């Protein structure tokens, strides 16, 4: 039994119908959902990009509105994937008993966890594409480098969805997620170079920022949206993949432990 608990996740095509089920439910309220996901980054761009940007015109030689917009999309992907993997997944698992109903079908728990991770990443990508349209309207990212951003956004979504599912497996109620947003995600935003260069931080904080997943995401996406190649692409991709793989394995084990024991 213990060996089964800690076995590697099993991937199968049976996860796709679960993903499709979540998509069809979301589709009924797609407009409001996308609008809600882009409202916060849009307000951030307008308030900080133009408000603070009128005082701080350039950062590292980049107009501040471009500097902020090219990183805020990573923050939005983080929030969208996390919200779906936390509140929505918890509702399906614990409140609505959707997972319980699914497990009465010829499905394994691993199929459900994989589907939840992929759906959260997909929903985050949809939000990211909507935000890209806003960025394009500002005249940012209108070049072919931006095509490379799309698969990166999906990877970032998978990674934060996996981290969120770890918290989901540990949570006893919705209030638990407040700690994750307040103590993990929010500090990460301010340490990852979204609003200002990481070089402005004290040395010891720069060391922490260097291994944060959002920092790796910003290091990849910002240069591409600004028409440049990232300085350390393979290192940053490796950081994202490492977080994604480890977090997804932990989420699978913890979910098995919670629901099957």
CSV table of C-alpha atoms in Angstrom, one decimal:
chain,number,residue,atom,x,y,z
A,1,UNK,CA,0.0,0.0,0.0
A,2,UNK,CA,2.8,2.4,0.9
A,3,UNK,CA,4.6,1.7,-2.4
A,4,UNK,CA,1.4,2.5,-4.3
A,5,UNK,CA,1.0,5.8,-2.3
A,6,UNK,CA,4.5,7.0,-3.4
A,7,UNK,CA,4.4,5.5,-6.9
A,8,UNK,CA,5.1,7.9,-9.8
A,9,UNK,CA,1.9,9.5,-11.3
A,10,UNK,CA,0.3,7.5,-14.1
A,11,UNK,CA,-0.7,9.5,-17.2
A,12,UNK,CA,-3.4,8.3,-19.5
A,13,UNK,CA,-5.9,9.6,-22.0
A,14,UNK,CA,-8.7,9.1,-19.5
A,15,UNK,CA,-7.7,12.6,-18.1
A,16,UNK,CA,-9.0,14.3,-21.2
A,17,UNK,CA,-12.7,13.8,-20.6
A,18,UNK,CA,-12.3,15.3,-17.1
A,19,UNK,CA,-10.5,18.2,-18.6
A,20,UNK,CA,-13.3,18.6,-21.2
A,21,UNK,CA,-15.9,18.4,-18.4
A,22,UNK,CA,-14.2,21.3,-16.6
A,23,UNK,CA,-14.0,23.3,-19.9
A,24,UNK,CA,-17.7,22.8,-20.7
A,25,UNK,CA,-18.7,24.0,-17.2
A,26,UNK,CA,-16.4,27.0,-17.5
A,27,UNK,CA,-17.6,27.8,-21.1
A,28,UNK,CA,-21.0,28.8,-19.7
A,29,UNK,CA,-19.5,31.7,-17.9
A,30,UNK,CA,-16.4,32.2,-20.1
A,31,UNK,CA,-16.9,35.9,-20.7
A,32,UNK,CA,-17.2,36.9,-17.1
A,33,UNK,CA,-14.3,34.6,-16.1
A,34,UNK,CA,-11.9,36.1,-18.7
A,35,UNK,CA,-13.0,39.6,-17.8
A,36,UNK,CA,-12.4,38.9,-14.1
A,37,UNK,CA,-8.9,37.5,-14.8
A,38,UNK,CA,-7.8,40.5,-16.9
A,39,UNK,CA,-9.4,43.2,-14.8
A,40,UNK,CA,-6.7,43.1,-12.1
A,41,UNK,CA,-3.6,43.2,-14.4
A,42,UNK,CA,-5.3,45.8,-16.5
A,43,UNK,CA,-5.8,48.0,-13.5
A,44,UNK,CA,-2.2,47.4,-12.5
A,45,UNK,CA,-1.0,48.4,-15.9
A,46,UNK,CA,-3.0,51.6,-15.9
A,47,UNK,CA,-2.4,52.6,-12.3
A,48,UNK,CA,1.3,51.7,-12.1
A,49,UNK,CA,2.3,51.8,-15.8
A,50,UNK,CA,0.9,55.3,-16.4
A,51,UNK,CA,0.7,56.6,-12.9
A,52,UNK,CA,4.1,55.6,-11.6
A,53,UNK,CA,5.4,55.6,-15.2
A,54,UNK,CA,4.9,59.3,-15.4
A,55,UNK,CA,7.4,59.7,-12.5
A,56,UNK,CA,9.7,56.7,-13.4
A,57,UNK,CA,9.9,56.9,-17.1
A,58,UNK,CA,12.5,54.2,-17.8
A,59,UNK,CA,13.9,51.2,-16.0
A,60,UNK,CA,17.1,49.6,-17.4
A,61,UNK,CA,16.6,51.7,-20.5
A,62,UNK,CA,13.0,50.3,-21.0
A,63,UNK,CA,9.9,52.5,-20.8
A,64,UNK,CA,8.2,51.6,-17.6
A,65,UNK,CA,4.9,50.7,-19.1
A,66,UNK,CA,6.7,48.2,-21.3
A,67,UNK,CA,8.8,47.0,-18.3
A,68,UNK,CA,5.7,46.4,-16.2
A,69,UNK,CA,3.5,44.9,-19.0
A,70,UNK,CA,6.0,42.4,-20.1
A,71,UNK,CA,6.2,40.9,-16.6
A,72,UNK,CA,2.6,41.4,-15.3
A,73,UNK,CA,1.4,38.7,-17.7
A,74,UNK,CA,3.5,36.2,-15.7
A,75,UNK,CA,1.9,37.4,-12.5
A,76,UNK,CA,-1.5,37.0,-14.0
A,77,UNK,CA,-0.8,33.5,-15.2
A,78,UNK,CA,0.4,32.7,-11.6
A,79,UNK,CA,-2.8,34.0,-10.1
A,80,UNK,CA,-5.2,32.5,-12.6
A,81,UNK,CA,-3.6,29.0,-12.3
A,82,UNK,CA,-3.4,29.2,-8.6
A,83,UNK,CA,-7.0,30.3,-8.1
A,84,UNK,CA,-8.2,27.5,-10.3
A,85,UNK,CA,-6.1,24.8,-8.6
A,86,UNK,CA,-7.0,26.1,-5.1
A,87,UNK,CA,-10.6,27.4,-4.8
A,88,UNK,CA,-12.1,25.7,-7.9
A,89,UNK,CA,-10.4,22.4,-7.5
A,90,UNK,CA,-11.2,22.3,-3.7
A,91,UNK,CA,-14.9,23.0,-4.5
A,92,UNK,CA,-14.9,20.1,-7.0
A,93,UNK,CA,-13.1,17.8,-4.5
A,94,UNK,CA,-14.7,18.7,-1.2
A,95,UNK,CA,-17.8,20.7,-1.6
A,96,UNK,CA,-19.5,19.6,-4.8
A,97,UNK,CA,-18.2,16.0,-4.5
A,98,UNK,CA,-17.3,16.1,-8.3
A,99,UNK,CA,-14.2,14.1,-7.7
A,100,UNK,CA,-16.1,11.5,-5.8
A,101,UNK,CA,-18.5,11.1,-8.7
A,102,UNK,CA,-15.7,10.8,-11.2
A,103,UNK,CA,-14.0,8.1,-9.2
A,104,UNK,CA,-17.2,6.0,-9.5
A,105,UNK,CA,-16.4,5.9,-13.2
A,106,UNK,CA,-13.6,3.8,-14.6
A,107,UNK,CA,-11.1,6.5,-13.7
A,108,UNK,CA,-8.1,6.7,-11.4
A,109,UNK,CA,-7.3,9.4,-8.9
A,110,UNK,CA,-4.2,10.2,-10.9
A,111,UNK,CA,-6.4,10.9,-13.9
A,112,UNK,CA,-8.3,13.5,-11.9
A,113,UNK,CA,-5.2,15.2,-10.6
A,114,UNK,CA,-3.6,15.4,-14.0
A,115,UNK,CA,-6.8,16.8,-15.5
A,116,UNK,CA,-7.1,19.4,-12.8
A,117,UNK,CA,-3.5,20.5,-13.4
A,118,UNK,CA,-3.9,20.7,-17.2
A,119,UNK,CA,-7.2,22.5,-16.9
A,120,UNK,CA,-5.8,25.1,-14.5
A,121,UNK,CA,-2.9,25.7,-16.9
A,122,UNK,CA,-5.3,25.9,-19.9
A,123,UNK,CA,-7.5,28.4,-18.1
A,124,UNK,CA,-4.5,30.5,-17.2
A,125,UNK,CA,-3.3,30.4,-20.8
A,126,UNK,CA,-6.7,31.6,-22.0
A,127,UNK,CA,-6.4,34.5,-19.5
A,128,UNK,CA,-2.8,35.1,-20.7
A,129,UNK,CA,-3.9,35.3,-24.3
A,130,UNK,CA,-6.5,37.9,-23.4
A,131,UNK,CA,-3.9,39.9,-21.5
A,132,UNK,CA,-1.6,39.7,-24.5
A,133,UNK,CA,-4.3,41.3,-26.6
A,134,UNK,CA,-4.3,44.2,-24.1
A,135,UNK,CA,-0.5,44.4,-24.3
A,136,UNK,CA,-0.7,44.4,-28.1
A,137,UNK,CA,-3.1,47.3,-27.9
A,138,UNK,CA,-0.4,49.2,-26.0
A,139,UNK,CA,2.0,48.5,-28.9
A,140,UNK,CA,4.1,46.0,-27.0
A,141,UNK,CA,5.1,42.6,-28.2
A,142,UNK,CA,4.3,43.1,-31.9
A,143,UNK,CA,7.0,40.8,-33.2
A,144,UNK,CA,7.6,37.1,-33.8
A,145,UNK,CA,9.4,36.6,-30.5
A,146,UNK,CA,6.0,36.7,-28.9
A,147,UNK,CA,5.0,33.4,-30.5
A,148,UNK,CA,7.5,31.7,-28.1
A,149,UNK,CA,5.8,33.2,-25.2
A,150,UNK,CA,2.6,31.1,-25.6
A,151,UNK,CA,4.2,27.6,-24.7
A,152,UNK,CA,6.1,29.3,-21.9
A,153,UNK,CA,2.8,30.7,-20.5
A,154,UNK,CA,1.4,27.1,-20.5
A,155,UNK,CA,4.4,25.8,-18.7
A,156,UNK,CA,4.2,28.5,-16.1
A,157,UNK,CA,0.5,27.7,-15.7
A,158,UNK,CA,1.3,24.0,-15.2
A,159,UNK,CA,3.9,24.8,-12.6
A,160,UNK,CA,1.8,27.1,-10.5
A,161,UNK,CA,-1.2,24.8,-10.9
A,162,UNK,CA,0.9,21.9,-9.5
A,163,UNK,CA,2.0,24.1,-6.5
A,164,UNK,CA,-1.7,25.0,-6.0
A,165,UNK,CA,-2.7,21.4,-6.0
A,166,UNK,CA,-0.2,20.7,-3.2
A,167,UNK,CA,-2.0,23.3,-1.1
A,168,UNK,CA,-5.4,21.9,-2.2
A,169,UNK,CA,-4.4,18.5,-0.9
A,170,UNK,CA,-3.4,19.9,2.5
A,171,UNK,CA,-6.3,22.4,2.9
A,172,UNK,CA,-9.1,21.7,5.4
A,173,UNK,CA,-11.1,24.7,4.2
A,174,UNK,CA,-11.0,27.8,2.0
A,175,UNK,CA,-9.4,29.9,4.7
A,176,UNK,CA,-6.2,27.9,4.3
A,177,UNK,CA,-5.6,29.4,0.9
A,178,UNK,CA,-5.4,32.9,2.3
A,179,UNK,CA,-2.1,31.9,3.9
A,180,UNK,CA,-0.7,30.7,0.6
A,181,UNK,CA,-1.7,33.9,-1.3
A,182,UNK,CA,-0.5,36.2,1.5
A,183,UNK,CA,2.7,34.4,2.6
A,184,UNK,CA,3.9,32.8,-0.7
A,185,UNK,CA,2.4,34.3,-3.8
A,186,UNK,CA,2.3,38.0,-2.8
A,187,UNK,CA,5.9,38.2,-1.5
A,188,UNK,CA,7.0,36.3,-4.7
A,189,UNK,CA,5.6,39.1,-6.8
A,190,UNK,CA,7.7,41.7,-5.1
A,191,UNK,CA,10.8,39.6,-5.2
A,192,UNK,CA,10.7,38.5,-8.8
A,193,UNK,CA,11.3,41.7,-10.8
A,194,UNK,CA,7.7,42.4,-11.8
A,195,UNK,CA,7.7,46.0,-10.6
A,196,UNK,CA,11.4,46.8,-10.3
A,197,UNK,CA,14.7,45.1,-11.1
A,198,UNK,CA,15.8,42.4,-8.7
A,199,UNK,CA,19.2,44.1,-8.6
A,200,UNK,CA,17.6,46.8,-6.4
A,201,UNK,CA,17.1,44.2,-3.6
A,202,UNK,CA,19.7,43.4,-0.9
A,203,UNK,CA,22.2,40.7,-1.8
A,204,UNK,CA,20.6,38.0,0.4
A,205,UNK,CA,17.2,38.7,-1.1
A,206,UNK,CA,18.6,38.6,-4.6
A,207,UNK,CA,19.8,35.0,-3.8
A,208,UNK,CA,16.3,34.0,-2.8
A,209,UNK,CA,14.8,35.7,-5.9
A,210,UNK,CA,17.2,33.8,-8.1
A,211,UNK,CA,15.5,30.5,-7.3
A,212,UNK,CA,11.8,31.7,-7.3
A,213,UNK,CA,9.6,30.3,-10.1
A,214,UNK,CA,8.0,33.6,-10.9
A,215,UNK,CA,11.4,35.1,-11.2
A,216,UNK,CA,12.4,32.5,-13.8
A,217,UNK,CA,9.2,33.1,-15.6
A,218,UNK,CA,9.8,36.9,-15.8
A,219,UNK,CA,13.4,36.3,-16.9
A,220,UNK,CA,12.0,34.3,-19.9
A,221,UNK,CA,8.9,36.2,-20.9
A,222,UNK,CA,10.0,39.8,-20.4
A,223,UNK,CA,12.9,39.8,-23.0
A,224,UNK,CA,10.8,37.9,-25.5
A,225,UNK,CA,7.9,40.4,-25.3
A,226,UNK,CA,10.4,43.2,-25.7
A,227,UNK,CA,12.0,41.5,-28.8
A,228,UNK,CA,15.1,40.1,-27.2
A,229,UNK,CA,16.4,36.6,-26.3
A,230,UNK,CA,16.4,35.7,-22.6
A,231,UNK,CA,20.0,35.8,-21.1
A,232,UNK,CA,19.8,32.4,-19.4
A,233,UNK,CA,16.8,30.5,-21.1
A,234,UNK,CA,17.9,27.0,-20.3
A,235,UNK,CA,18.5,27.7,-16.6
A,236,UNK,CA,15.1,29.4,-16.2
A,237,UNK,CA,13.3,26.7,-18.1
A,238,UNK,CA,15.0,24.1,-15.9
A,239,UNK,CA,13.9,25.9,-12.8
A,240,UNK,CA,10.3,26.0,-14.0
A,241,UNK,CA,10.4,22.3,-15.0
A,242,UNK,CA,11.9,21.3,-11.6
A,243,UNK,CA,9.2,23.1,-9.7
A,244,UNK,CA,6.5,21.6,-11.9
A,245,UNK,CA,7.7,18.0,-11.7
A,246,UNK,CA,8.4,18.0,-7.9
A,247,UNK,CA,5.2,19.9,-7.1
A,248,UNK,CA,3.0,17.7,-9.3
A,249,UNK,CA,4.5,14.5,-7.7
A,250,UNK,CA,4.0,16.0,-4.2
A,251,UNK,CA,0.4,17.0,-5.1
A,252,UNK,CA,-0.3,13.5,-6.4
A,253,UNK,CA,1.0,11.7,-3.3
A,254,UNK,CA,-0.7,14.1,-0.9
A,255,UNK,CA,-4.0,13.8,-2.8
A,256,UNK,CA,-3.8,10.0,-2.7
A,257,UNK,CA,-3.0,10.1,1.0
A,258,UNK,CA,-6.0,12.4,1.6
A,259,UNK,CA,-8.6,10.6,-0.5
A,260,UNK,CA,-7.5,7.0,-0.7
A,261,UNK,CA,-6.3,6.3,2.9
